[in-house]
Short mmCIF file of C-alpha atoms and ligand atoms in Angstrom, two decimals:
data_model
loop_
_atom_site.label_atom_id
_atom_site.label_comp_id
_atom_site.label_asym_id
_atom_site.label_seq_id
_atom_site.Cartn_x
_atom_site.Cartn_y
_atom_site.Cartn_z
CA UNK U 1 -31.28 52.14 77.45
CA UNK U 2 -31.57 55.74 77.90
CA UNK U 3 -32.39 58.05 80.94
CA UNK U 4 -33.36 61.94 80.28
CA UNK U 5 -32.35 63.92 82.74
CA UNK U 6 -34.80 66.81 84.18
CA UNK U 7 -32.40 69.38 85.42
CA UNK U 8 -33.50 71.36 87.98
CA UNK U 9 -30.30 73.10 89.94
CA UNK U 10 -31.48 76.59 88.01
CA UNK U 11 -34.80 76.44 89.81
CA UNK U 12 -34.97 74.20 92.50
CA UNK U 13 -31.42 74.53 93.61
CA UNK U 14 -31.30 78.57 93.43
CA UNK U 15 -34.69 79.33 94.39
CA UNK U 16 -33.36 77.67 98.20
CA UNK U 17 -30.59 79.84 98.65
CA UNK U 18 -30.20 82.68 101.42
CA UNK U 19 -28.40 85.19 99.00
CA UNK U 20 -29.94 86.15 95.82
CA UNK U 21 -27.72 84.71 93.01
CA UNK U 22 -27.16 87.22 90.54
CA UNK U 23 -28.91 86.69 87.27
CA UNK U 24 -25.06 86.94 85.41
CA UNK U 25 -24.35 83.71 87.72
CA UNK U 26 -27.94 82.07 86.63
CA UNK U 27 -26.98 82.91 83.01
CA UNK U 28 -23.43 81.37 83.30
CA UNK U 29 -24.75 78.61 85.30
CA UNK U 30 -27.38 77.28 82.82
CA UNK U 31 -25.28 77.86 79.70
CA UNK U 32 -22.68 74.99 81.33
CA UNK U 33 -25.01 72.50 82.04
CA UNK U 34 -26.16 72.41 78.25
CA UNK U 35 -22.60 72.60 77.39
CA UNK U 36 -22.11 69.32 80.05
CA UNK U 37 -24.80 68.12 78.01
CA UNK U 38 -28.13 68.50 79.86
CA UNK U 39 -30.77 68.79 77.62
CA UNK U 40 -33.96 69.84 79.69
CA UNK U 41 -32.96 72.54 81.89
CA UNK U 42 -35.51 74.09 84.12
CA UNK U 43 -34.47 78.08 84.30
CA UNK U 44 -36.78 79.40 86.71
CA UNK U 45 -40.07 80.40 88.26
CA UNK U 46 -42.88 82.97 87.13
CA UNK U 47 -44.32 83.08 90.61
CA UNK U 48 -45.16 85.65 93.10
CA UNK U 49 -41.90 87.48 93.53
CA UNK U 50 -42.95 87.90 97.25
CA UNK U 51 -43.17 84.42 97.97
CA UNK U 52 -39.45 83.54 96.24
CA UNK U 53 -37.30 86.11 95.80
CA UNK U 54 -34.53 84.64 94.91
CA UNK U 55 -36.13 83.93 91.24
CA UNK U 56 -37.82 87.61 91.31
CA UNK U 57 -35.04 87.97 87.70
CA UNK U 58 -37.73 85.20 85.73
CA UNK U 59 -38.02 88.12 82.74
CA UNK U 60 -34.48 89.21 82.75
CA UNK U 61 -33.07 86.00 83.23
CA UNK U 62 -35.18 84.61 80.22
CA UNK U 63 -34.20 87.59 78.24
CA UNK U 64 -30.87 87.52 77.72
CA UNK U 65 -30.39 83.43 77.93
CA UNK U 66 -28.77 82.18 74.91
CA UNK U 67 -30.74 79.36 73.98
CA UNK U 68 -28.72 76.27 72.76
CA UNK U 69 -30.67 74.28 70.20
CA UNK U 70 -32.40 71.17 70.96
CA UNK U 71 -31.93 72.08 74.75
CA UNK U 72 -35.32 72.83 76.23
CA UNK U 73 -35.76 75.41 79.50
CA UNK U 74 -39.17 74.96 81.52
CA UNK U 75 -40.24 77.58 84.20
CA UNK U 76 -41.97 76.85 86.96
CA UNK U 77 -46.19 78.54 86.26
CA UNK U 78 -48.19 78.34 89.35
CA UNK U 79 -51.45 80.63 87.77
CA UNK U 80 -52.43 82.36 85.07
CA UNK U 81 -50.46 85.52 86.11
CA UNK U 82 -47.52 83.69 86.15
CA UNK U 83 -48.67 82.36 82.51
CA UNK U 84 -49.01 85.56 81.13
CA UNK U 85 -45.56 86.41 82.40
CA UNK U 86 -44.18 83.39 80.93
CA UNK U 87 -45.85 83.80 77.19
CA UNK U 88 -43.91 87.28 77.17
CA UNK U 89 -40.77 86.04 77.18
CA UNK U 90 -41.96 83.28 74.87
CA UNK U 91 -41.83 80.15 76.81
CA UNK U 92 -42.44 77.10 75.25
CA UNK U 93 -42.69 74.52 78.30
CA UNK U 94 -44.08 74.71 81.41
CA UNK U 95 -44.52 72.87 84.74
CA UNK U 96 -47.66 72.94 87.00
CA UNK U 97 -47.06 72.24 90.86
CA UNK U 98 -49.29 70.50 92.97
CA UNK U 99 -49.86 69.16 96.73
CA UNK U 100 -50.96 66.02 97.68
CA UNK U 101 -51.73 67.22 100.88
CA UNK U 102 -53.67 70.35 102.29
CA UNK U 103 -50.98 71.43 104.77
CA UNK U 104 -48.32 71.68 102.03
CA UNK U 105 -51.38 73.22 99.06
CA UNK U 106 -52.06 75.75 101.83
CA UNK U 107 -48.35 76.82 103.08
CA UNK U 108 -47.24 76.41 98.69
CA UNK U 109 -49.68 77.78 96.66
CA UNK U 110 -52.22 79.46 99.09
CA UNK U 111 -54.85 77.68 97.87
CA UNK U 112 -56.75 73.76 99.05
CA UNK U 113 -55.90 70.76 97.53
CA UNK U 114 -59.23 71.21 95.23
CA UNK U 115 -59.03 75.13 94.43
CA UNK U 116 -55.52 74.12 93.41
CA UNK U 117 -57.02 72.31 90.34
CA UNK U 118 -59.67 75.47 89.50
CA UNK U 119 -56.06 77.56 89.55
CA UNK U 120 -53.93 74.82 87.09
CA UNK U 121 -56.97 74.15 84.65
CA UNK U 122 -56.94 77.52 83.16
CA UNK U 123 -53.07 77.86 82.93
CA UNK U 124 -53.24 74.21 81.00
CA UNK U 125 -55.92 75.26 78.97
CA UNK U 126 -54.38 78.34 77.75
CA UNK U 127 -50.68 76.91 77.52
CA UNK U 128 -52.01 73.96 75.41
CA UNK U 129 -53.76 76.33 73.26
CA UNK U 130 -50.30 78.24 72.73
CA UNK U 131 -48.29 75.13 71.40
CA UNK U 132 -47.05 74.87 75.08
CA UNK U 133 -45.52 71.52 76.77
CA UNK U 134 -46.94 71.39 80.04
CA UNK U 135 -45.72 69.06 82.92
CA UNK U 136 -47.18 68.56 86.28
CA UNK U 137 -45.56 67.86 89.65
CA UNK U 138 -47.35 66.39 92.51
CA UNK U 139 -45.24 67.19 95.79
CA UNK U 140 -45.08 65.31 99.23
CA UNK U 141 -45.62 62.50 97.66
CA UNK U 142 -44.11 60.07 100.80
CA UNK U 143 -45.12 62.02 103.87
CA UNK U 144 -45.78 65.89 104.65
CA UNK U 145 -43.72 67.23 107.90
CA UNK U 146 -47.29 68.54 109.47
CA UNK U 147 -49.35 65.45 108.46
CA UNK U 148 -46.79 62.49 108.61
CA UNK U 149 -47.32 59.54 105.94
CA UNK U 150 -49.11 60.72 102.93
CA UNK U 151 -51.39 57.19 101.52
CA UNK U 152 -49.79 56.60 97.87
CA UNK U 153 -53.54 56.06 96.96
CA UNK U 154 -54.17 59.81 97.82
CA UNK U 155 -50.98 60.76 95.68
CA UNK U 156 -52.59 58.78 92.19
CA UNK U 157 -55.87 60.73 93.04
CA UNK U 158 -54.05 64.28 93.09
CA UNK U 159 -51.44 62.97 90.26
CA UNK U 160 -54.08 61.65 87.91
CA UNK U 161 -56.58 64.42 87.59
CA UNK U 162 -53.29 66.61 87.20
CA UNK U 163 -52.39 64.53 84.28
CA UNK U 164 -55.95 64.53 83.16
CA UNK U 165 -55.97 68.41 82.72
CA UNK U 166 -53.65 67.53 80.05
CA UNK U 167 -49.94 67.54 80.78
CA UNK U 168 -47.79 65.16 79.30
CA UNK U 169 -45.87 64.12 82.42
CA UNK U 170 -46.00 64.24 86.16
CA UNK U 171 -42.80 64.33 88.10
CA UNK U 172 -43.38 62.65 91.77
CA UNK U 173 -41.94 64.45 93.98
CA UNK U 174 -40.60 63.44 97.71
CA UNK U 175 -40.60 66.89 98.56
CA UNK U 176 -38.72 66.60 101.99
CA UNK U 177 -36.56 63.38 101.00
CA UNK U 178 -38.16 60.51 103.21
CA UNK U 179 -39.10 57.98 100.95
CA UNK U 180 -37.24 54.54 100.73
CA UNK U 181 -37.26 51.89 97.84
CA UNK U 182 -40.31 50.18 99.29
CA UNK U 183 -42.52 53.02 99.26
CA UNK U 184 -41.81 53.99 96.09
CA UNK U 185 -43.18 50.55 94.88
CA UNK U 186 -46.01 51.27 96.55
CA UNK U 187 -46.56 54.87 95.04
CA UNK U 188 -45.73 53.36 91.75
CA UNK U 189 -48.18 50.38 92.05
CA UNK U 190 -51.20 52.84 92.81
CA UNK U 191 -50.28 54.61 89.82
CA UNK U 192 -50.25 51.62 87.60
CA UNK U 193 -53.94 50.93 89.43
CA UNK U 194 -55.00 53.68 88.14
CA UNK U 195 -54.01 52.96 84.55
CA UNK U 196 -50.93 55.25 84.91
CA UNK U 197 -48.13 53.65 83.60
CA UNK U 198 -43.61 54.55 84.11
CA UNK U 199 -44.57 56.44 80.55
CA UNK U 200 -46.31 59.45 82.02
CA UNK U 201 -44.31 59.49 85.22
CA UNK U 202 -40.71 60.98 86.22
CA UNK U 203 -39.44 60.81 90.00
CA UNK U 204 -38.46 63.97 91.69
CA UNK U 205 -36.37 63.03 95.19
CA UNK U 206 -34.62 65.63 97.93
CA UNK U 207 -31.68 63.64 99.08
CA UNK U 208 -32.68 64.81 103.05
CA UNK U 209 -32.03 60.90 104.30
CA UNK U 210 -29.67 59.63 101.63
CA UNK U 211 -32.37 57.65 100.62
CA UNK U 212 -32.46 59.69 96.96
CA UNK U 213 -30.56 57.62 94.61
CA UNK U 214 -31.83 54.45 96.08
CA UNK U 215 -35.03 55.49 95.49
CA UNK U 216 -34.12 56.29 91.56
CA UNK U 217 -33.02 53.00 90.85
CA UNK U 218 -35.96 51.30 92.20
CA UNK U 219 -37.80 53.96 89.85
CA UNK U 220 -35.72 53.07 86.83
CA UNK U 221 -36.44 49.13 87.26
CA UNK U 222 -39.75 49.99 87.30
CA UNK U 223 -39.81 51.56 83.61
CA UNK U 224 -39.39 55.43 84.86
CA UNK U 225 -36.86 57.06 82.45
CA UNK U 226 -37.19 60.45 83.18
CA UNK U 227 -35.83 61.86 86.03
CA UNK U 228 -35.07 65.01 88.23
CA UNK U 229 -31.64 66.03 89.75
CA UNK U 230 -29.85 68.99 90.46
CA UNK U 231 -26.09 69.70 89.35
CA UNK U 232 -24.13 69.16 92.99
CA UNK U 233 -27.38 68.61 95.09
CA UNK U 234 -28.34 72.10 95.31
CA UNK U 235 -31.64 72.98 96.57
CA UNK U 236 -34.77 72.19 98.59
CA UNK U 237 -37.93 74.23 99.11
CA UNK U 238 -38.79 77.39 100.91
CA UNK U 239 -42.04 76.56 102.14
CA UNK U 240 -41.04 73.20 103.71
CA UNK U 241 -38.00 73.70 106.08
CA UNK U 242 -37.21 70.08 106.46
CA UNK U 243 -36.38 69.61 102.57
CA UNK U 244 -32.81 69.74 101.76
CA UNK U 245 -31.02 69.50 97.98
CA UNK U 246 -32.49 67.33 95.26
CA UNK U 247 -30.61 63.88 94.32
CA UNK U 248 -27.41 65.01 92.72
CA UNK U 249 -27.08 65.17 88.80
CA UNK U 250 -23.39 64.12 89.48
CA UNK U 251 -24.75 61.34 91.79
CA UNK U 252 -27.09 59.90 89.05
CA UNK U 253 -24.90 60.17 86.23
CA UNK U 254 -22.33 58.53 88.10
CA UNK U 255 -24.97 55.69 88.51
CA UNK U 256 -26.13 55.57 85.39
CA UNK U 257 -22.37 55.40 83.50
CA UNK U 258 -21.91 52.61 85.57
CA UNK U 259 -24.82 50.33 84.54
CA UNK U 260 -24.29 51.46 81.04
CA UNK U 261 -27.42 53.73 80.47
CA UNK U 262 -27.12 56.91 78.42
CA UNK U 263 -27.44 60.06 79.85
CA UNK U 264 -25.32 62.24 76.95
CA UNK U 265 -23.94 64.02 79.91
CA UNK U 266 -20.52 64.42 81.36
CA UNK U 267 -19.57 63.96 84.58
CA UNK U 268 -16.44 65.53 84.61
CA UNK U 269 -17.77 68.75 82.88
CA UNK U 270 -20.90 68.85 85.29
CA UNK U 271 -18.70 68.64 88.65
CA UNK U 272 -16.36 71.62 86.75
CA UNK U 273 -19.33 73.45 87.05
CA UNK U 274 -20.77 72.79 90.29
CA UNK U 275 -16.99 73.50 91.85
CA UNK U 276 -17.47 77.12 90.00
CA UNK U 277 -21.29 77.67 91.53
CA UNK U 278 -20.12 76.13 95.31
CA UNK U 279 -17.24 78.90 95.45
CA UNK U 280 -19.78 81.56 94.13
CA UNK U 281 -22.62 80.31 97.04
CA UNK U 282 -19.39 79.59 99.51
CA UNK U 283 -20.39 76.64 100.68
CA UNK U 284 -19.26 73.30 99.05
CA UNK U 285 -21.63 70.71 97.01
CA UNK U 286 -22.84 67.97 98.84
CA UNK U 287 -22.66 65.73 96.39
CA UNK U 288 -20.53 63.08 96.74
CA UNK U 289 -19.40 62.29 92.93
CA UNK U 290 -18.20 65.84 93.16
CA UNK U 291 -16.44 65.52 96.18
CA UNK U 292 -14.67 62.71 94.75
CA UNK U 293 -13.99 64.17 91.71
CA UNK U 294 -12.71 67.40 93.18
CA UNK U 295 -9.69 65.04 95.19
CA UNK U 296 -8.58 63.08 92.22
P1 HMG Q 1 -51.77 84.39 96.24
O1 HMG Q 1 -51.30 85.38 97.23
O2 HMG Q 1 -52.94 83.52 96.60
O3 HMG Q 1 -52.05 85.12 94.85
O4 HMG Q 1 -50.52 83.47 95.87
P2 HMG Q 1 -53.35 85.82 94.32
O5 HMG Q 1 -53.80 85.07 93.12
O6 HMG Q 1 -54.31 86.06 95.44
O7 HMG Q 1 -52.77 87.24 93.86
C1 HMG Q 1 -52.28 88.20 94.81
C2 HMG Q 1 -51.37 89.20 94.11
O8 HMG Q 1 -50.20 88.55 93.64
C3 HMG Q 1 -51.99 89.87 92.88
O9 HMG Q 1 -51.48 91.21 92.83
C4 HMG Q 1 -51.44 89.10 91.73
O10 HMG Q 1 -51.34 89.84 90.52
C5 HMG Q 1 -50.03 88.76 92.25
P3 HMG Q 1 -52.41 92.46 93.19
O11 HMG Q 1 -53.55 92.36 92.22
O12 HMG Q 1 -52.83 92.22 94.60
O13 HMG Q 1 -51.48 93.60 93.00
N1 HMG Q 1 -49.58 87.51 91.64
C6 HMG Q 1 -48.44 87.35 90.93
N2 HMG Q 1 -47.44 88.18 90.60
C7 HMG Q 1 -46.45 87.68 89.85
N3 HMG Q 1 -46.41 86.40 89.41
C8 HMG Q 1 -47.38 85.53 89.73
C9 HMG Q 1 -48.45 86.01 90.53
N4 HMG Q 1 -49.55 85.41 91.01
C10 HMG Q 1 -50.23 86.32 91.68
N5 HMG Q 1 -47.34 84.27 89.29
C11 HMG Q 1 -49.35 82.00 94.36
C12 HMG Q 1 -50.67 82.35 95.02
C13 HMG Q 1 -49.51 80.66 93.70
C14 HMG Q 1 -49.01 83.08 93.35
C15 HMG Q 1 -48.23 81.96 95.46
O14 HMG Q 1 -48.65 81.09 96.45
C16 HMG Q 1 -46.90 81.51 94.92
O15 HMG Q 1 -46.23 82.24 94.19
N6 HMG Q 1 -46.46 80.25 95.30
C17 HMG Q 1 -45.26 79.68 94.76
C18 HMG Q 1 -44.41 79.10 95.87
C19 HMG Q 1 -43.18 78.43 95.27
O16 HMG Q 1 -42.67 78.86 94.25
N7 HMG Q 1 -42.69 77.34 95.92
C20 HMG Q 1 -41.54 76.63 95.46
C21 HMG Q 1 -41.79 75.83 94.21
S1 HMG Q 1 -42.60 74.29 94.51
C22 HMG Q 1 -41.34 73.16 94.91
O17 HMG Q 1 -40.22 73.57 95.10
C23 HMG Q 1 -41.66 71.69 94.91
C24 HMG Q 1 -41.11 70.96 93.66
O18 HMG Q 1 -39.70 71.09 93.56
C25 HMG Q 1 -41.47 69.46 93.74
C26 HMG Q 1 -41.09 68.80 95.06
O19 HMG Q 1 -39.92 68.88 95.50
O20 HMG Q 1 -42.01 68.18 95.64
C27 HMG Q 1 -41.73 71.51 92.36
MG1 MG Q 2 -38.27 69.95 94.61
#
């Protein structure tokens, strides 16, 4: 059995941090993961420069990244400004990102739960048209901090007709890191309702509660195989305070070794990197794989 990993330390990792990284670092920092053998690394954002500054460097980043071969980089495209941005410095994939909720559509993407779909068709449209891979995320998929428990029934609603606009994934995502195993049988089990099967999905969890690679597993039993993490658990999300770092890529691959499921990436090589980014950001990971590693 395999498991890709959806690296997302570049993106969702940097785009959390108080001091702007410079782009040298982002450069540095994305050419080690492919070399610890991540092959879907998402670089950065191409959205409103205002609203996340740290990834303001999308076109200078993307410039002057060496591109390994068979390793793919997705941005993050919220509109069809941010598309136009993207084709420039020839992109080839693409994520969407949605809300399940209104608080979280409104305070994200300045837009309702339903404009938020006249925004995304467009971009979809146009990306397909250009040869483009396009993924969705749905975010607060388990509960919202200013609306409490989100219904998993109102998640497959916002998840499918983001998948229907023609993206060849959707990456569930527990934005601020409450969900537990239970709940994401539940979320999983509305999906499959709605003749979505573990084939179009990928899980996305903030480790906030611990709860994160927990969570994963009970993903993976279910069929998932794709699934997001950032190199030493950097990360969380500007416009909803409560989120800390995403599951650990460490964590997971640590995980995965153990019950014999492929990854192609090592562990040791990863944690070598996320020692190097924690000294840069002065603050250490808080993975714990990394941690470990970093004693023995
Ligand atoms: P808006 O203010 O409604 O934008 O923001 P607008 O369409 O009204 O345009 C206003 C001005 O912004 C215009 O300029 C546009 O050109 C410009 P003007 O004509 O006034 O001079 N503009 C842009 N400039 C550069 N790039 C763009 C762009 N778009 C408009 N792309 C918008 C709407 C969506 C742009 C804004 O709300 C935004 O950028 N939101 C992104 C917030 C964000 O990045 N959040 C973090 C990522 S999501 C996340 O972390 C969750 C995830 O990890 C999953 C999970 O954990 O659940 C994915
Ligand atoms: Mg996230």
């Amino acid at each position: 059995m395999r498991v890709t990993i959806y690296e997302v330390g570049p993106r969702d990792g940097l785009q959390n941090e108080s001091a702007v990284v410079p782009v040298e670092v982002k450069r540095e920092f994305i050419g080690r993961l492919a070399e610890a053998g991540l092959t879907t690394i998402e670089a950065t954002s191409f959205v409103h420069p205002t609203w996340v500054p740290q990834l303001a460097d999308a076109a200078e980043l993307l410039e002057s990244l060496p591109r390994v071969p068979g390793v793919r980089y997705p941005v993050l495209v919220p509109n069809e400004r941010g598309l136009d941005r993207a084709l420039k410095q020839g992109v080839t994939d693409i994520a969407i990102f949605g809300s399940a909720t209104e608080s979280f559509a409104r305070r994200n993407l300045n837009r309702t739960v339903e404009s938020q779909f006249e925004m995304f068709a467009p971009v979809v449209e146009r990306a397909l048209a250009h040869g483009m891979r396009v993924r969705a995320y749905v975010s607060m998929c388990f509960a919202d901090p200013w609306e409490g428990p989100v219904a998993p029934e109102q998640v497959a609603r916002v998840g499918r007709r983001l998948l229907d606009l023609g993206c060849y994934e959707l990456s569930l995502g527990d934005t601020i890191g409450v969900g537990t195993p239970r709940h994401v049988e539940a979320l999983l089990d509305a999906f499959a309702e709605d003749g979505v099967g573990p084939d179009r999905l990928a899980v996305h969890f903030h480790d906030t509660y611990g709860q994160a690679l927990a969570n994963t597993l009970t993903a993976i039993k279910r069929g998932i195989t794709v699934v997001d993490s950032s190199a030493g658990g950097i990360g969380g999300c500007p416009y909803a305070k409560s989120a800390t770092g995403n599951l650990a890529t460490e964590d997971l691959v640590w995980m995965l070794d153990g019950l014999g499921v492929e990854t192609g990436v090592d562990v040791g090589s990863l944690t070598a990197t996320s020692l190097w980014l924690a000294e840069i950001l002065g603050r250490p990971s808080p993975s714990r794989v990394v941690q470990a590693l970093a004693r023995e």
